[in-house]
CSV table of C-alpha atoms in Angstrom, one decimal:
chain,number,residue,atom,x,y,z
U,17,UNK,CA,127.7,186.6,6.8
U,18,UNK,CA,130.9,188.4,5.7
U,19,UNK,CA,132.2,187.5,2.2
U,20,UNK,CA,134.7,188.6,-0.4
U,21,UNK,CA,134.1,188.4,-4.2
U,22,UNK,CA,136.9,188.9,-6.7
U,23,UNK,CA,137.1,188.6,-10.4
U,24,UNK,CA,137.6,185.1,-11.8
U,25,UNK,CA,140.7,184.3,-13.7
U,26,UNK,CA,142.9,183.5,-15.2
U,27,UNK,CA,144.0,186.9,-16.2
U,28,UNK,CA,146.6,187.0,-18.9
U,29,UNK,CA,148.5,190.2,-19.7
U,30,UNK,CA,151.7,191.2,-21.5
U,31,UNK,CA,154.7,192.5,-19.6
U,32,UNK,CA,154.4,196.3,-18.8
U,33,UNK,CA,150.6,196.2,-19.1
U,34,UNK,CA,148.3,197.8,-16.5
U,35,UNK,CA,146.7,195.5,-14.1
U,36,UNK,CA,143.4,195.7,-12.2
U,37,UNK,CA,141.9,192.9,-10.2
U,38,UNK,CA,138.5,193.7,-8.8
U,39,UNK,CA,137.4,192.9,-5.3
U,40,UNK,CA,134.2,193.7,-3.4
U,41,UNK,CA,133.2,192.7,0.0
U,42,UNK,CA,130.2,192.3,2.3
U,43,UNK,CA,130.8,192.9,6.0
U,44,UNK,CA,129.3,194.2,9.1
U,45,UNK,CA,131.3,196.8,10.9
U,46,UNK,CA,134.7,198.0,9.7
U,47,UNK,CA,136.9,195.1,8.7
U,48,UNK,CA,140.5,195.4,7.7
U,49,UNK,CA,141.2,194.5,4.0
U,50,UNK,CA,144.1,192.6,2.6
U,51,UNK,CA,145.6,191.4,-0.6
U,52,UNK,CA,147.7,188.2,-0.4
U,53,UNK,CA,149.8,186.6,-3.1
U,54,UNK,CA,150.6,183.0,-3.6
U,55,UNK,CA,153.6,182.1,-5.8
U,56,UNK,CA,153.7,178.5,-7.2
U,57,UNK,CA,154.5,176.0,-4.6
U,58,UNK,CA,154.6,178.5,-1.8
U,59,UNK,CA,152.3,179.7,1.0
U,60,UNK,CA,150.5,183.0,1.1
U,61,UNK,CA,152.4,186.3,1.5
U,62,UNK,CA,150.7,189.5,2.6
U,63,UNK,CA,151.0,191.9,-0.3
U,64,UNK,CA,149.3,195.0,1.2
U,65,UNK,CA,146.6,196.0,3.6
U,66,UNK,CA,144.3,198.8,4.6
U,67,UNK,CA,142.6,199.1,8.0
U,68,UNK,CA,140.1,201.9,7.5
U,69,UNK,CA,138.1,203.7,4.9
U,70,UNK,CA,140.1,205.7,2.3
U,71,UNK,CA,143.4,204.1,3.4
U,72,UNK,CA,145.6,203.1,0.5
U,73,UNK,CA,147.8,200.1,0.9
U,74,UNK,CA,150.9,199.8,-1.4
U,75,UNK,CA,153.8,197.4,-1.9
U,76,UNK,CA,156.1,196.4,-4.8
U,77,UNK,CA,154.3,198.7,-7.1
U,78,UNK,CA,150.8,197.3,-6.3
U,79,UNK,CA,148.1,199.6,-4.8
U,80,UNK,CA,144.6,199.2,-3.4
U,81,UNK,CA,142.3,201.8,-1.8
U,82,UNK,CA,139.7,200.9,0.8
U,83,UNK,CA,136.4,202.3,-0.6
U,84,UNK,CA,133.7,202.0,1.9
U,85,UNK,CA,131.0,203.6,-0.3
U,86,UNK,CA,131.5,201.0,-3.0
U,87,UNK,CA,132.7,198.2,-0.6
U,88,UNK,CA,135.6,197.6,-2.9
U,89,UNK,CA,139.4,197.1,-2.6
U,90,UNK,CA,140.6,196.7,-6.2
U,91,UNK,CA,144.2,195.8,-6.8
U,92,UNK,CA,146.2,197.8,-9.4
U,93,UNK,CA,149.7,197.9,-10.8
U,94,UNK,CA,150.8,200.3,-13.5
U,95,UNK,CA,153.3,198.0,-15.2
U,96,UNK,CA,153.4,194.3,-14.5
U,97,UNK,CA,156.3,191.9,-14.9
U,98,UNK,CA,156.7,188.2,-15.6
U,99,UNK,CA,157.7,187.7,-11.9
U,100,UNK,CA,154.2,189.0,-10.9
U,101,UNK,CA,152.7,185.8,-12.2
U,102,UNK,CA,150.9,184.2,-9.2
U,103,UNK,CA,147.5,183.8,-7.6
U,104,UNK,CA,146.1,186.9,-5.8
U,105,UNK,CA,143.6,186.7,-3.0
U,106,UNK,CA,141.5,189.5,-1.6
U,107,UNK,CA,140.6,189.1,2.0
U,108,UNK,CA,139.0,190.7,5.0
U,109,UNK,CA,139.4,190.3,8.7
U,110,UNK,CA,136.1,189.2,10.3
U,111,UNK,CA,134.9,191.5,13.0
U,112,UNK,CA,135.4,189.5,16.1
U,113,UNK,CA,136.5,190.7,19.5
U,114,UNK,CA,138.1,187.4,20.3
U,115,UNK,CA,140.7,187.2,17.6
U,116,UNK,CA,141.8,186.8,14.1
U,117,UNK,CA,139.7,185.2,11.4
U,118,UNK,CA,140.4,186.0,7.8
U,119,UNK,CA,137.8,185.4,5.0
U,120,UNK,CA,139.4,185.0,1.5
U,121,UNK,CA,138.0,185.4,-2.0
U,122,UNK,CA,138.4,182.6,-4.4
U,123,UNK,CA,141.7,183.9,-5.8
U,124,UNK,CA,142.6,185.2,-9.3
U,125,UNK,CA,145.4,183.6,-11.2
U,126,UNK,CA,147.6,186.1,-13.1
U,127,UNK,CA,149.8,185.1,-16.1
U,128,UNK,CA,152.2,187.7,-17.4
U,129,UNK,CA,153.6,187.0,-20.8
U,130,UNK,CA,157.1,188.2,-21.7
E,18,UNK,CA,164.0,185.2,12.1
E,19,UNK,CA,162.8,181.8,10.9
E,20,UNK,CA,159.4,181.7,9.2
E,21,UNK,CA,156.4,179.5,9.9
E,22,UNK,CA,157.2,175.9,9.3
E,23,UNK,CA,154.8,173.0,8.7
E,24,UNK,CA,155.5,169.3,8.7
E,25,UNK,CA,155.1,167.2,6.9
E,26,UNK,CA,155.0,168.9,3.5
E,27,UNK,CA,153.3,166.1,1.8
E,28,UNK,CA,151.1,163.3,3.1
E,29,UNK,CA,149.1,160.4,1.5
E,30,UNK,CA,146.5,158.6,3.6
E,31,UNK,CA,143.6,156.3,2.9
E,32,UNK,CA,139.9,156.9,3.8
E,33,UNK,CA,139.1,156.2,7.4
E,34,UNK,CA,142.6,156.9,8.7
E,35,UNK,CA,143.5,159.8,10.9
E,36,UNK,CA,146.2,162.4,10.4
E,37,UNK,CA,148.1,164.9,12.5
E,38,UNK,CA,149.7,168.0,11.0
E,39,UNK,CA,152.2,170.2,12.8
E,40,UNK,CA,152.9,174.0,12.7
E,41,UNK,CA,155.7,175.9,14.3
E,42,UNK,CA,154.9,179.7,14.4
E,43,UNK,CA,157.4,182.5,14.1
E,44,UNK,CA,159.2,183.0,17.4
E,45,UNK,CA,157.2,185.3,19.7
E,46,UNK,CA,153.9,184.8,17.8
E,47,UNK,CA,151.1,183.5,20.1
E,48,UNK,CA,148.3,183.2,17.6
E,49,UNK,CA,148.1,180.3,15.2
E,50,UNK,CA,145.4,179.9,12.6
E,51,UNK,CA,144.6,177.0,10.3
E,52,UNK,CA,143.1,177.1,6.8
E,53,UNK,CA,142.1,174.5,4.2
E,54,UNK,CA,142.7,175.3,0.6
E,55,UNK,CA,140.9,173.4,-2.2
E,56,UNK,CA,140.3,174.3,-5.9
E,57,UNK,CA,136.6,174.2,-5.4
E,58,UNK,CA,136.1,176.0,-2.1
E,59,UNK,CA,139.2,178.1,-2.0
E,60,UNK,CA,140.7,179.1,1.3
E,61,UNK,CA,138.5,178.3,4.3
E,62,UNK,CA,139.2,179.1,7.9
E,63,UNK,CA,139.4,176.1,10.2
E,64,UNK,CA,140.3,177.5,13.7
E,65,UNK,CA,142.5,179.9,15.6
E,66,UNK,CA,144.5,179.2,18.8
E,67,UNK,CA,145.9,181.7,21.2
E,68,UNK,CA,147.7,180.9,24.4
E,69,UNK,CA,146.7,177.3,24.1
E,70,UNK,CA,143.0,178.1,23.8
E,71,UNK,CA,140.8,177.8,20.7
E,72,UNK,CA,139.5,181.3,20.2
E,73,UNK,CA,137.8,181.1,16.8
E,74,UNK,CA,136.3,178.3,14.8
E,75,UNK,CA,135.1,177.9,11.3
E,76,UNK,CA,132.3,175.7,9.9
E,77,UNK,CA,134.0,172.4,9.8
E,78,UNK,CA,132.8,169.1,11.3
E,79,UNK,CA,134.1,167.8,14.6
E,80,UNK,CA,136.4,165.4,12.8
E,81,UNK,CA,138.7,168.5,12.5
E,82,UNK,CA,140.4,169.4,15.7
E,83,UNK,CA,143.5,171.1,16.9
E,84,UNK,CA,145.5,172.1,19.9
E,85,UNK,CA,148.3,174.5,20.8
E,86,UNK,CA,151.1,173.9,23.2
E,87,UNK,CA,152.8,176.2,25.7
E,88,UNK,CA,155.5,177.0,23.1
E,89,UNK,CA,152.8,178.1,20.7
E,90,UNK,CA,153.4,175.2,18.4
E,91,UNK,CA,150.1,173.9,17.0
E,92,UNK,CA,148.8,170.6,15.7
E,93,UNK,CA,145.8,169.9,13.6
E,94,UNK,CA,144.1,166.5,13.6
E,95,UNK,CA,141.6,165.1,11.1
E,96,UNK,CA,140.0,161.8,12.1
E,97,UNK,CA,138.1,159.3,9.8
E,98,UNK,CA,139.5,160.9,6.6
E,99,UNK,CA,137.3,161.3,3.6
E,100,UNK,CA,138.2,161.8,0.0
E,101,UNK,CA,137.0,165.4,0.2
E,102,UNK,CA,139.6,166.2,2.9
E,103,UNK,CA,142.3,166.2,0.2
E,104,UNK,CA,143.6,169.7,0.3
E,105,UNK,CA,146.5,172.0,1.1
E,106,UNK,CA,146.4,172.9,4.8
E,107,UNK,CA,147.9,176.2,5.6
E,108,UNK,CA,149.0,177.4,9.0
E,109,UNK,CA,149.5,181.1,9.8
E,110,UNK,CA,150.9,182.9,12.8
E,111,UNK,CA,150.6,186.4,14.2
E,112,UNK,CA,151.7,188.2,17.2
E,113,UNK,CA,148.4,188.5,19.1
E,114,UNK,CA,145.7,188.0,16.5
E,115,UNK,CA,143.1,190.8,16.2
E,116,UNK,CA,141.7,192.6,13.2
E,117,UNK,CA,144.9,194.5,12.3
E,118,UNK,CA,147.4,191.8,13.1
E,119,UNK,CA,149.4,190.6,10.1
E,120,UNK,CA,149.4,186.9,9.5
E,121,UNK,CA,152.4,185.0,8.2
E,122,UNK,CA,151.7,181.8,6.4
E,123,UNK,CA,153.7,178.6,6.2
E,124,UNK,CA,154.2,176.7,2.9
E,125,UNK,CA,151.4,174.3,3.8
E,126,UNK,CA,150.9,170.5,4.0
E,127,UNK,CA,149.5,168.8,1.0
E,128,UNK,CA,147.2,166.0,2.1
E,129,UNK,CA,146.0,163.4,-0.4
E,130,UNK,CA,143.3,161.0,0.7
E,131,UNK,CA,142.9,157.9,-1.5
């Protein structure tokens, strides 16, 4: 079945460092891909998405490119801030004509040190 | 526009009891999905409702059920609670569902089973 694999955390970086969180997927067809973020005590927020191959999603300085040839959707940010500390989830929408089912990776906890 | 609301935010139950959780979607959204989040299993899809009909279902036992009302509000019920049901239950709403439809998550209901 469809699945998402992302790098295990926690990931600890200093402020202004470059961030990469790896994500690969297994899917039939052409799923949409997402990155969600969960701040402490809150629900999930959509960070960015890409709906077809070679699309680049971007938001708040984060970017991810839908790479069909490597089945990857790695999250990157050039200069992280303390406020980026959160849990990040890579996800895909399961191909289903009936409706919306999202499959999530296990999540990667990110700590940014001042 | 108000976001997705979930009630109650916290709940403590004992084994064998049943529980009902409530979710109010964003106004105008017709699709409501439920997810279970645990440290071990991560985020897992429970089911999705659209126009009062269950349209998608995850791999959970029949003890987990739900329904959706004509105003799109949704409830989730878990009967005969087990210790392993302790989790954060997240509700998400979207306009119509579908692979490109953005889901908006509520803050979740934290259920503890003792």
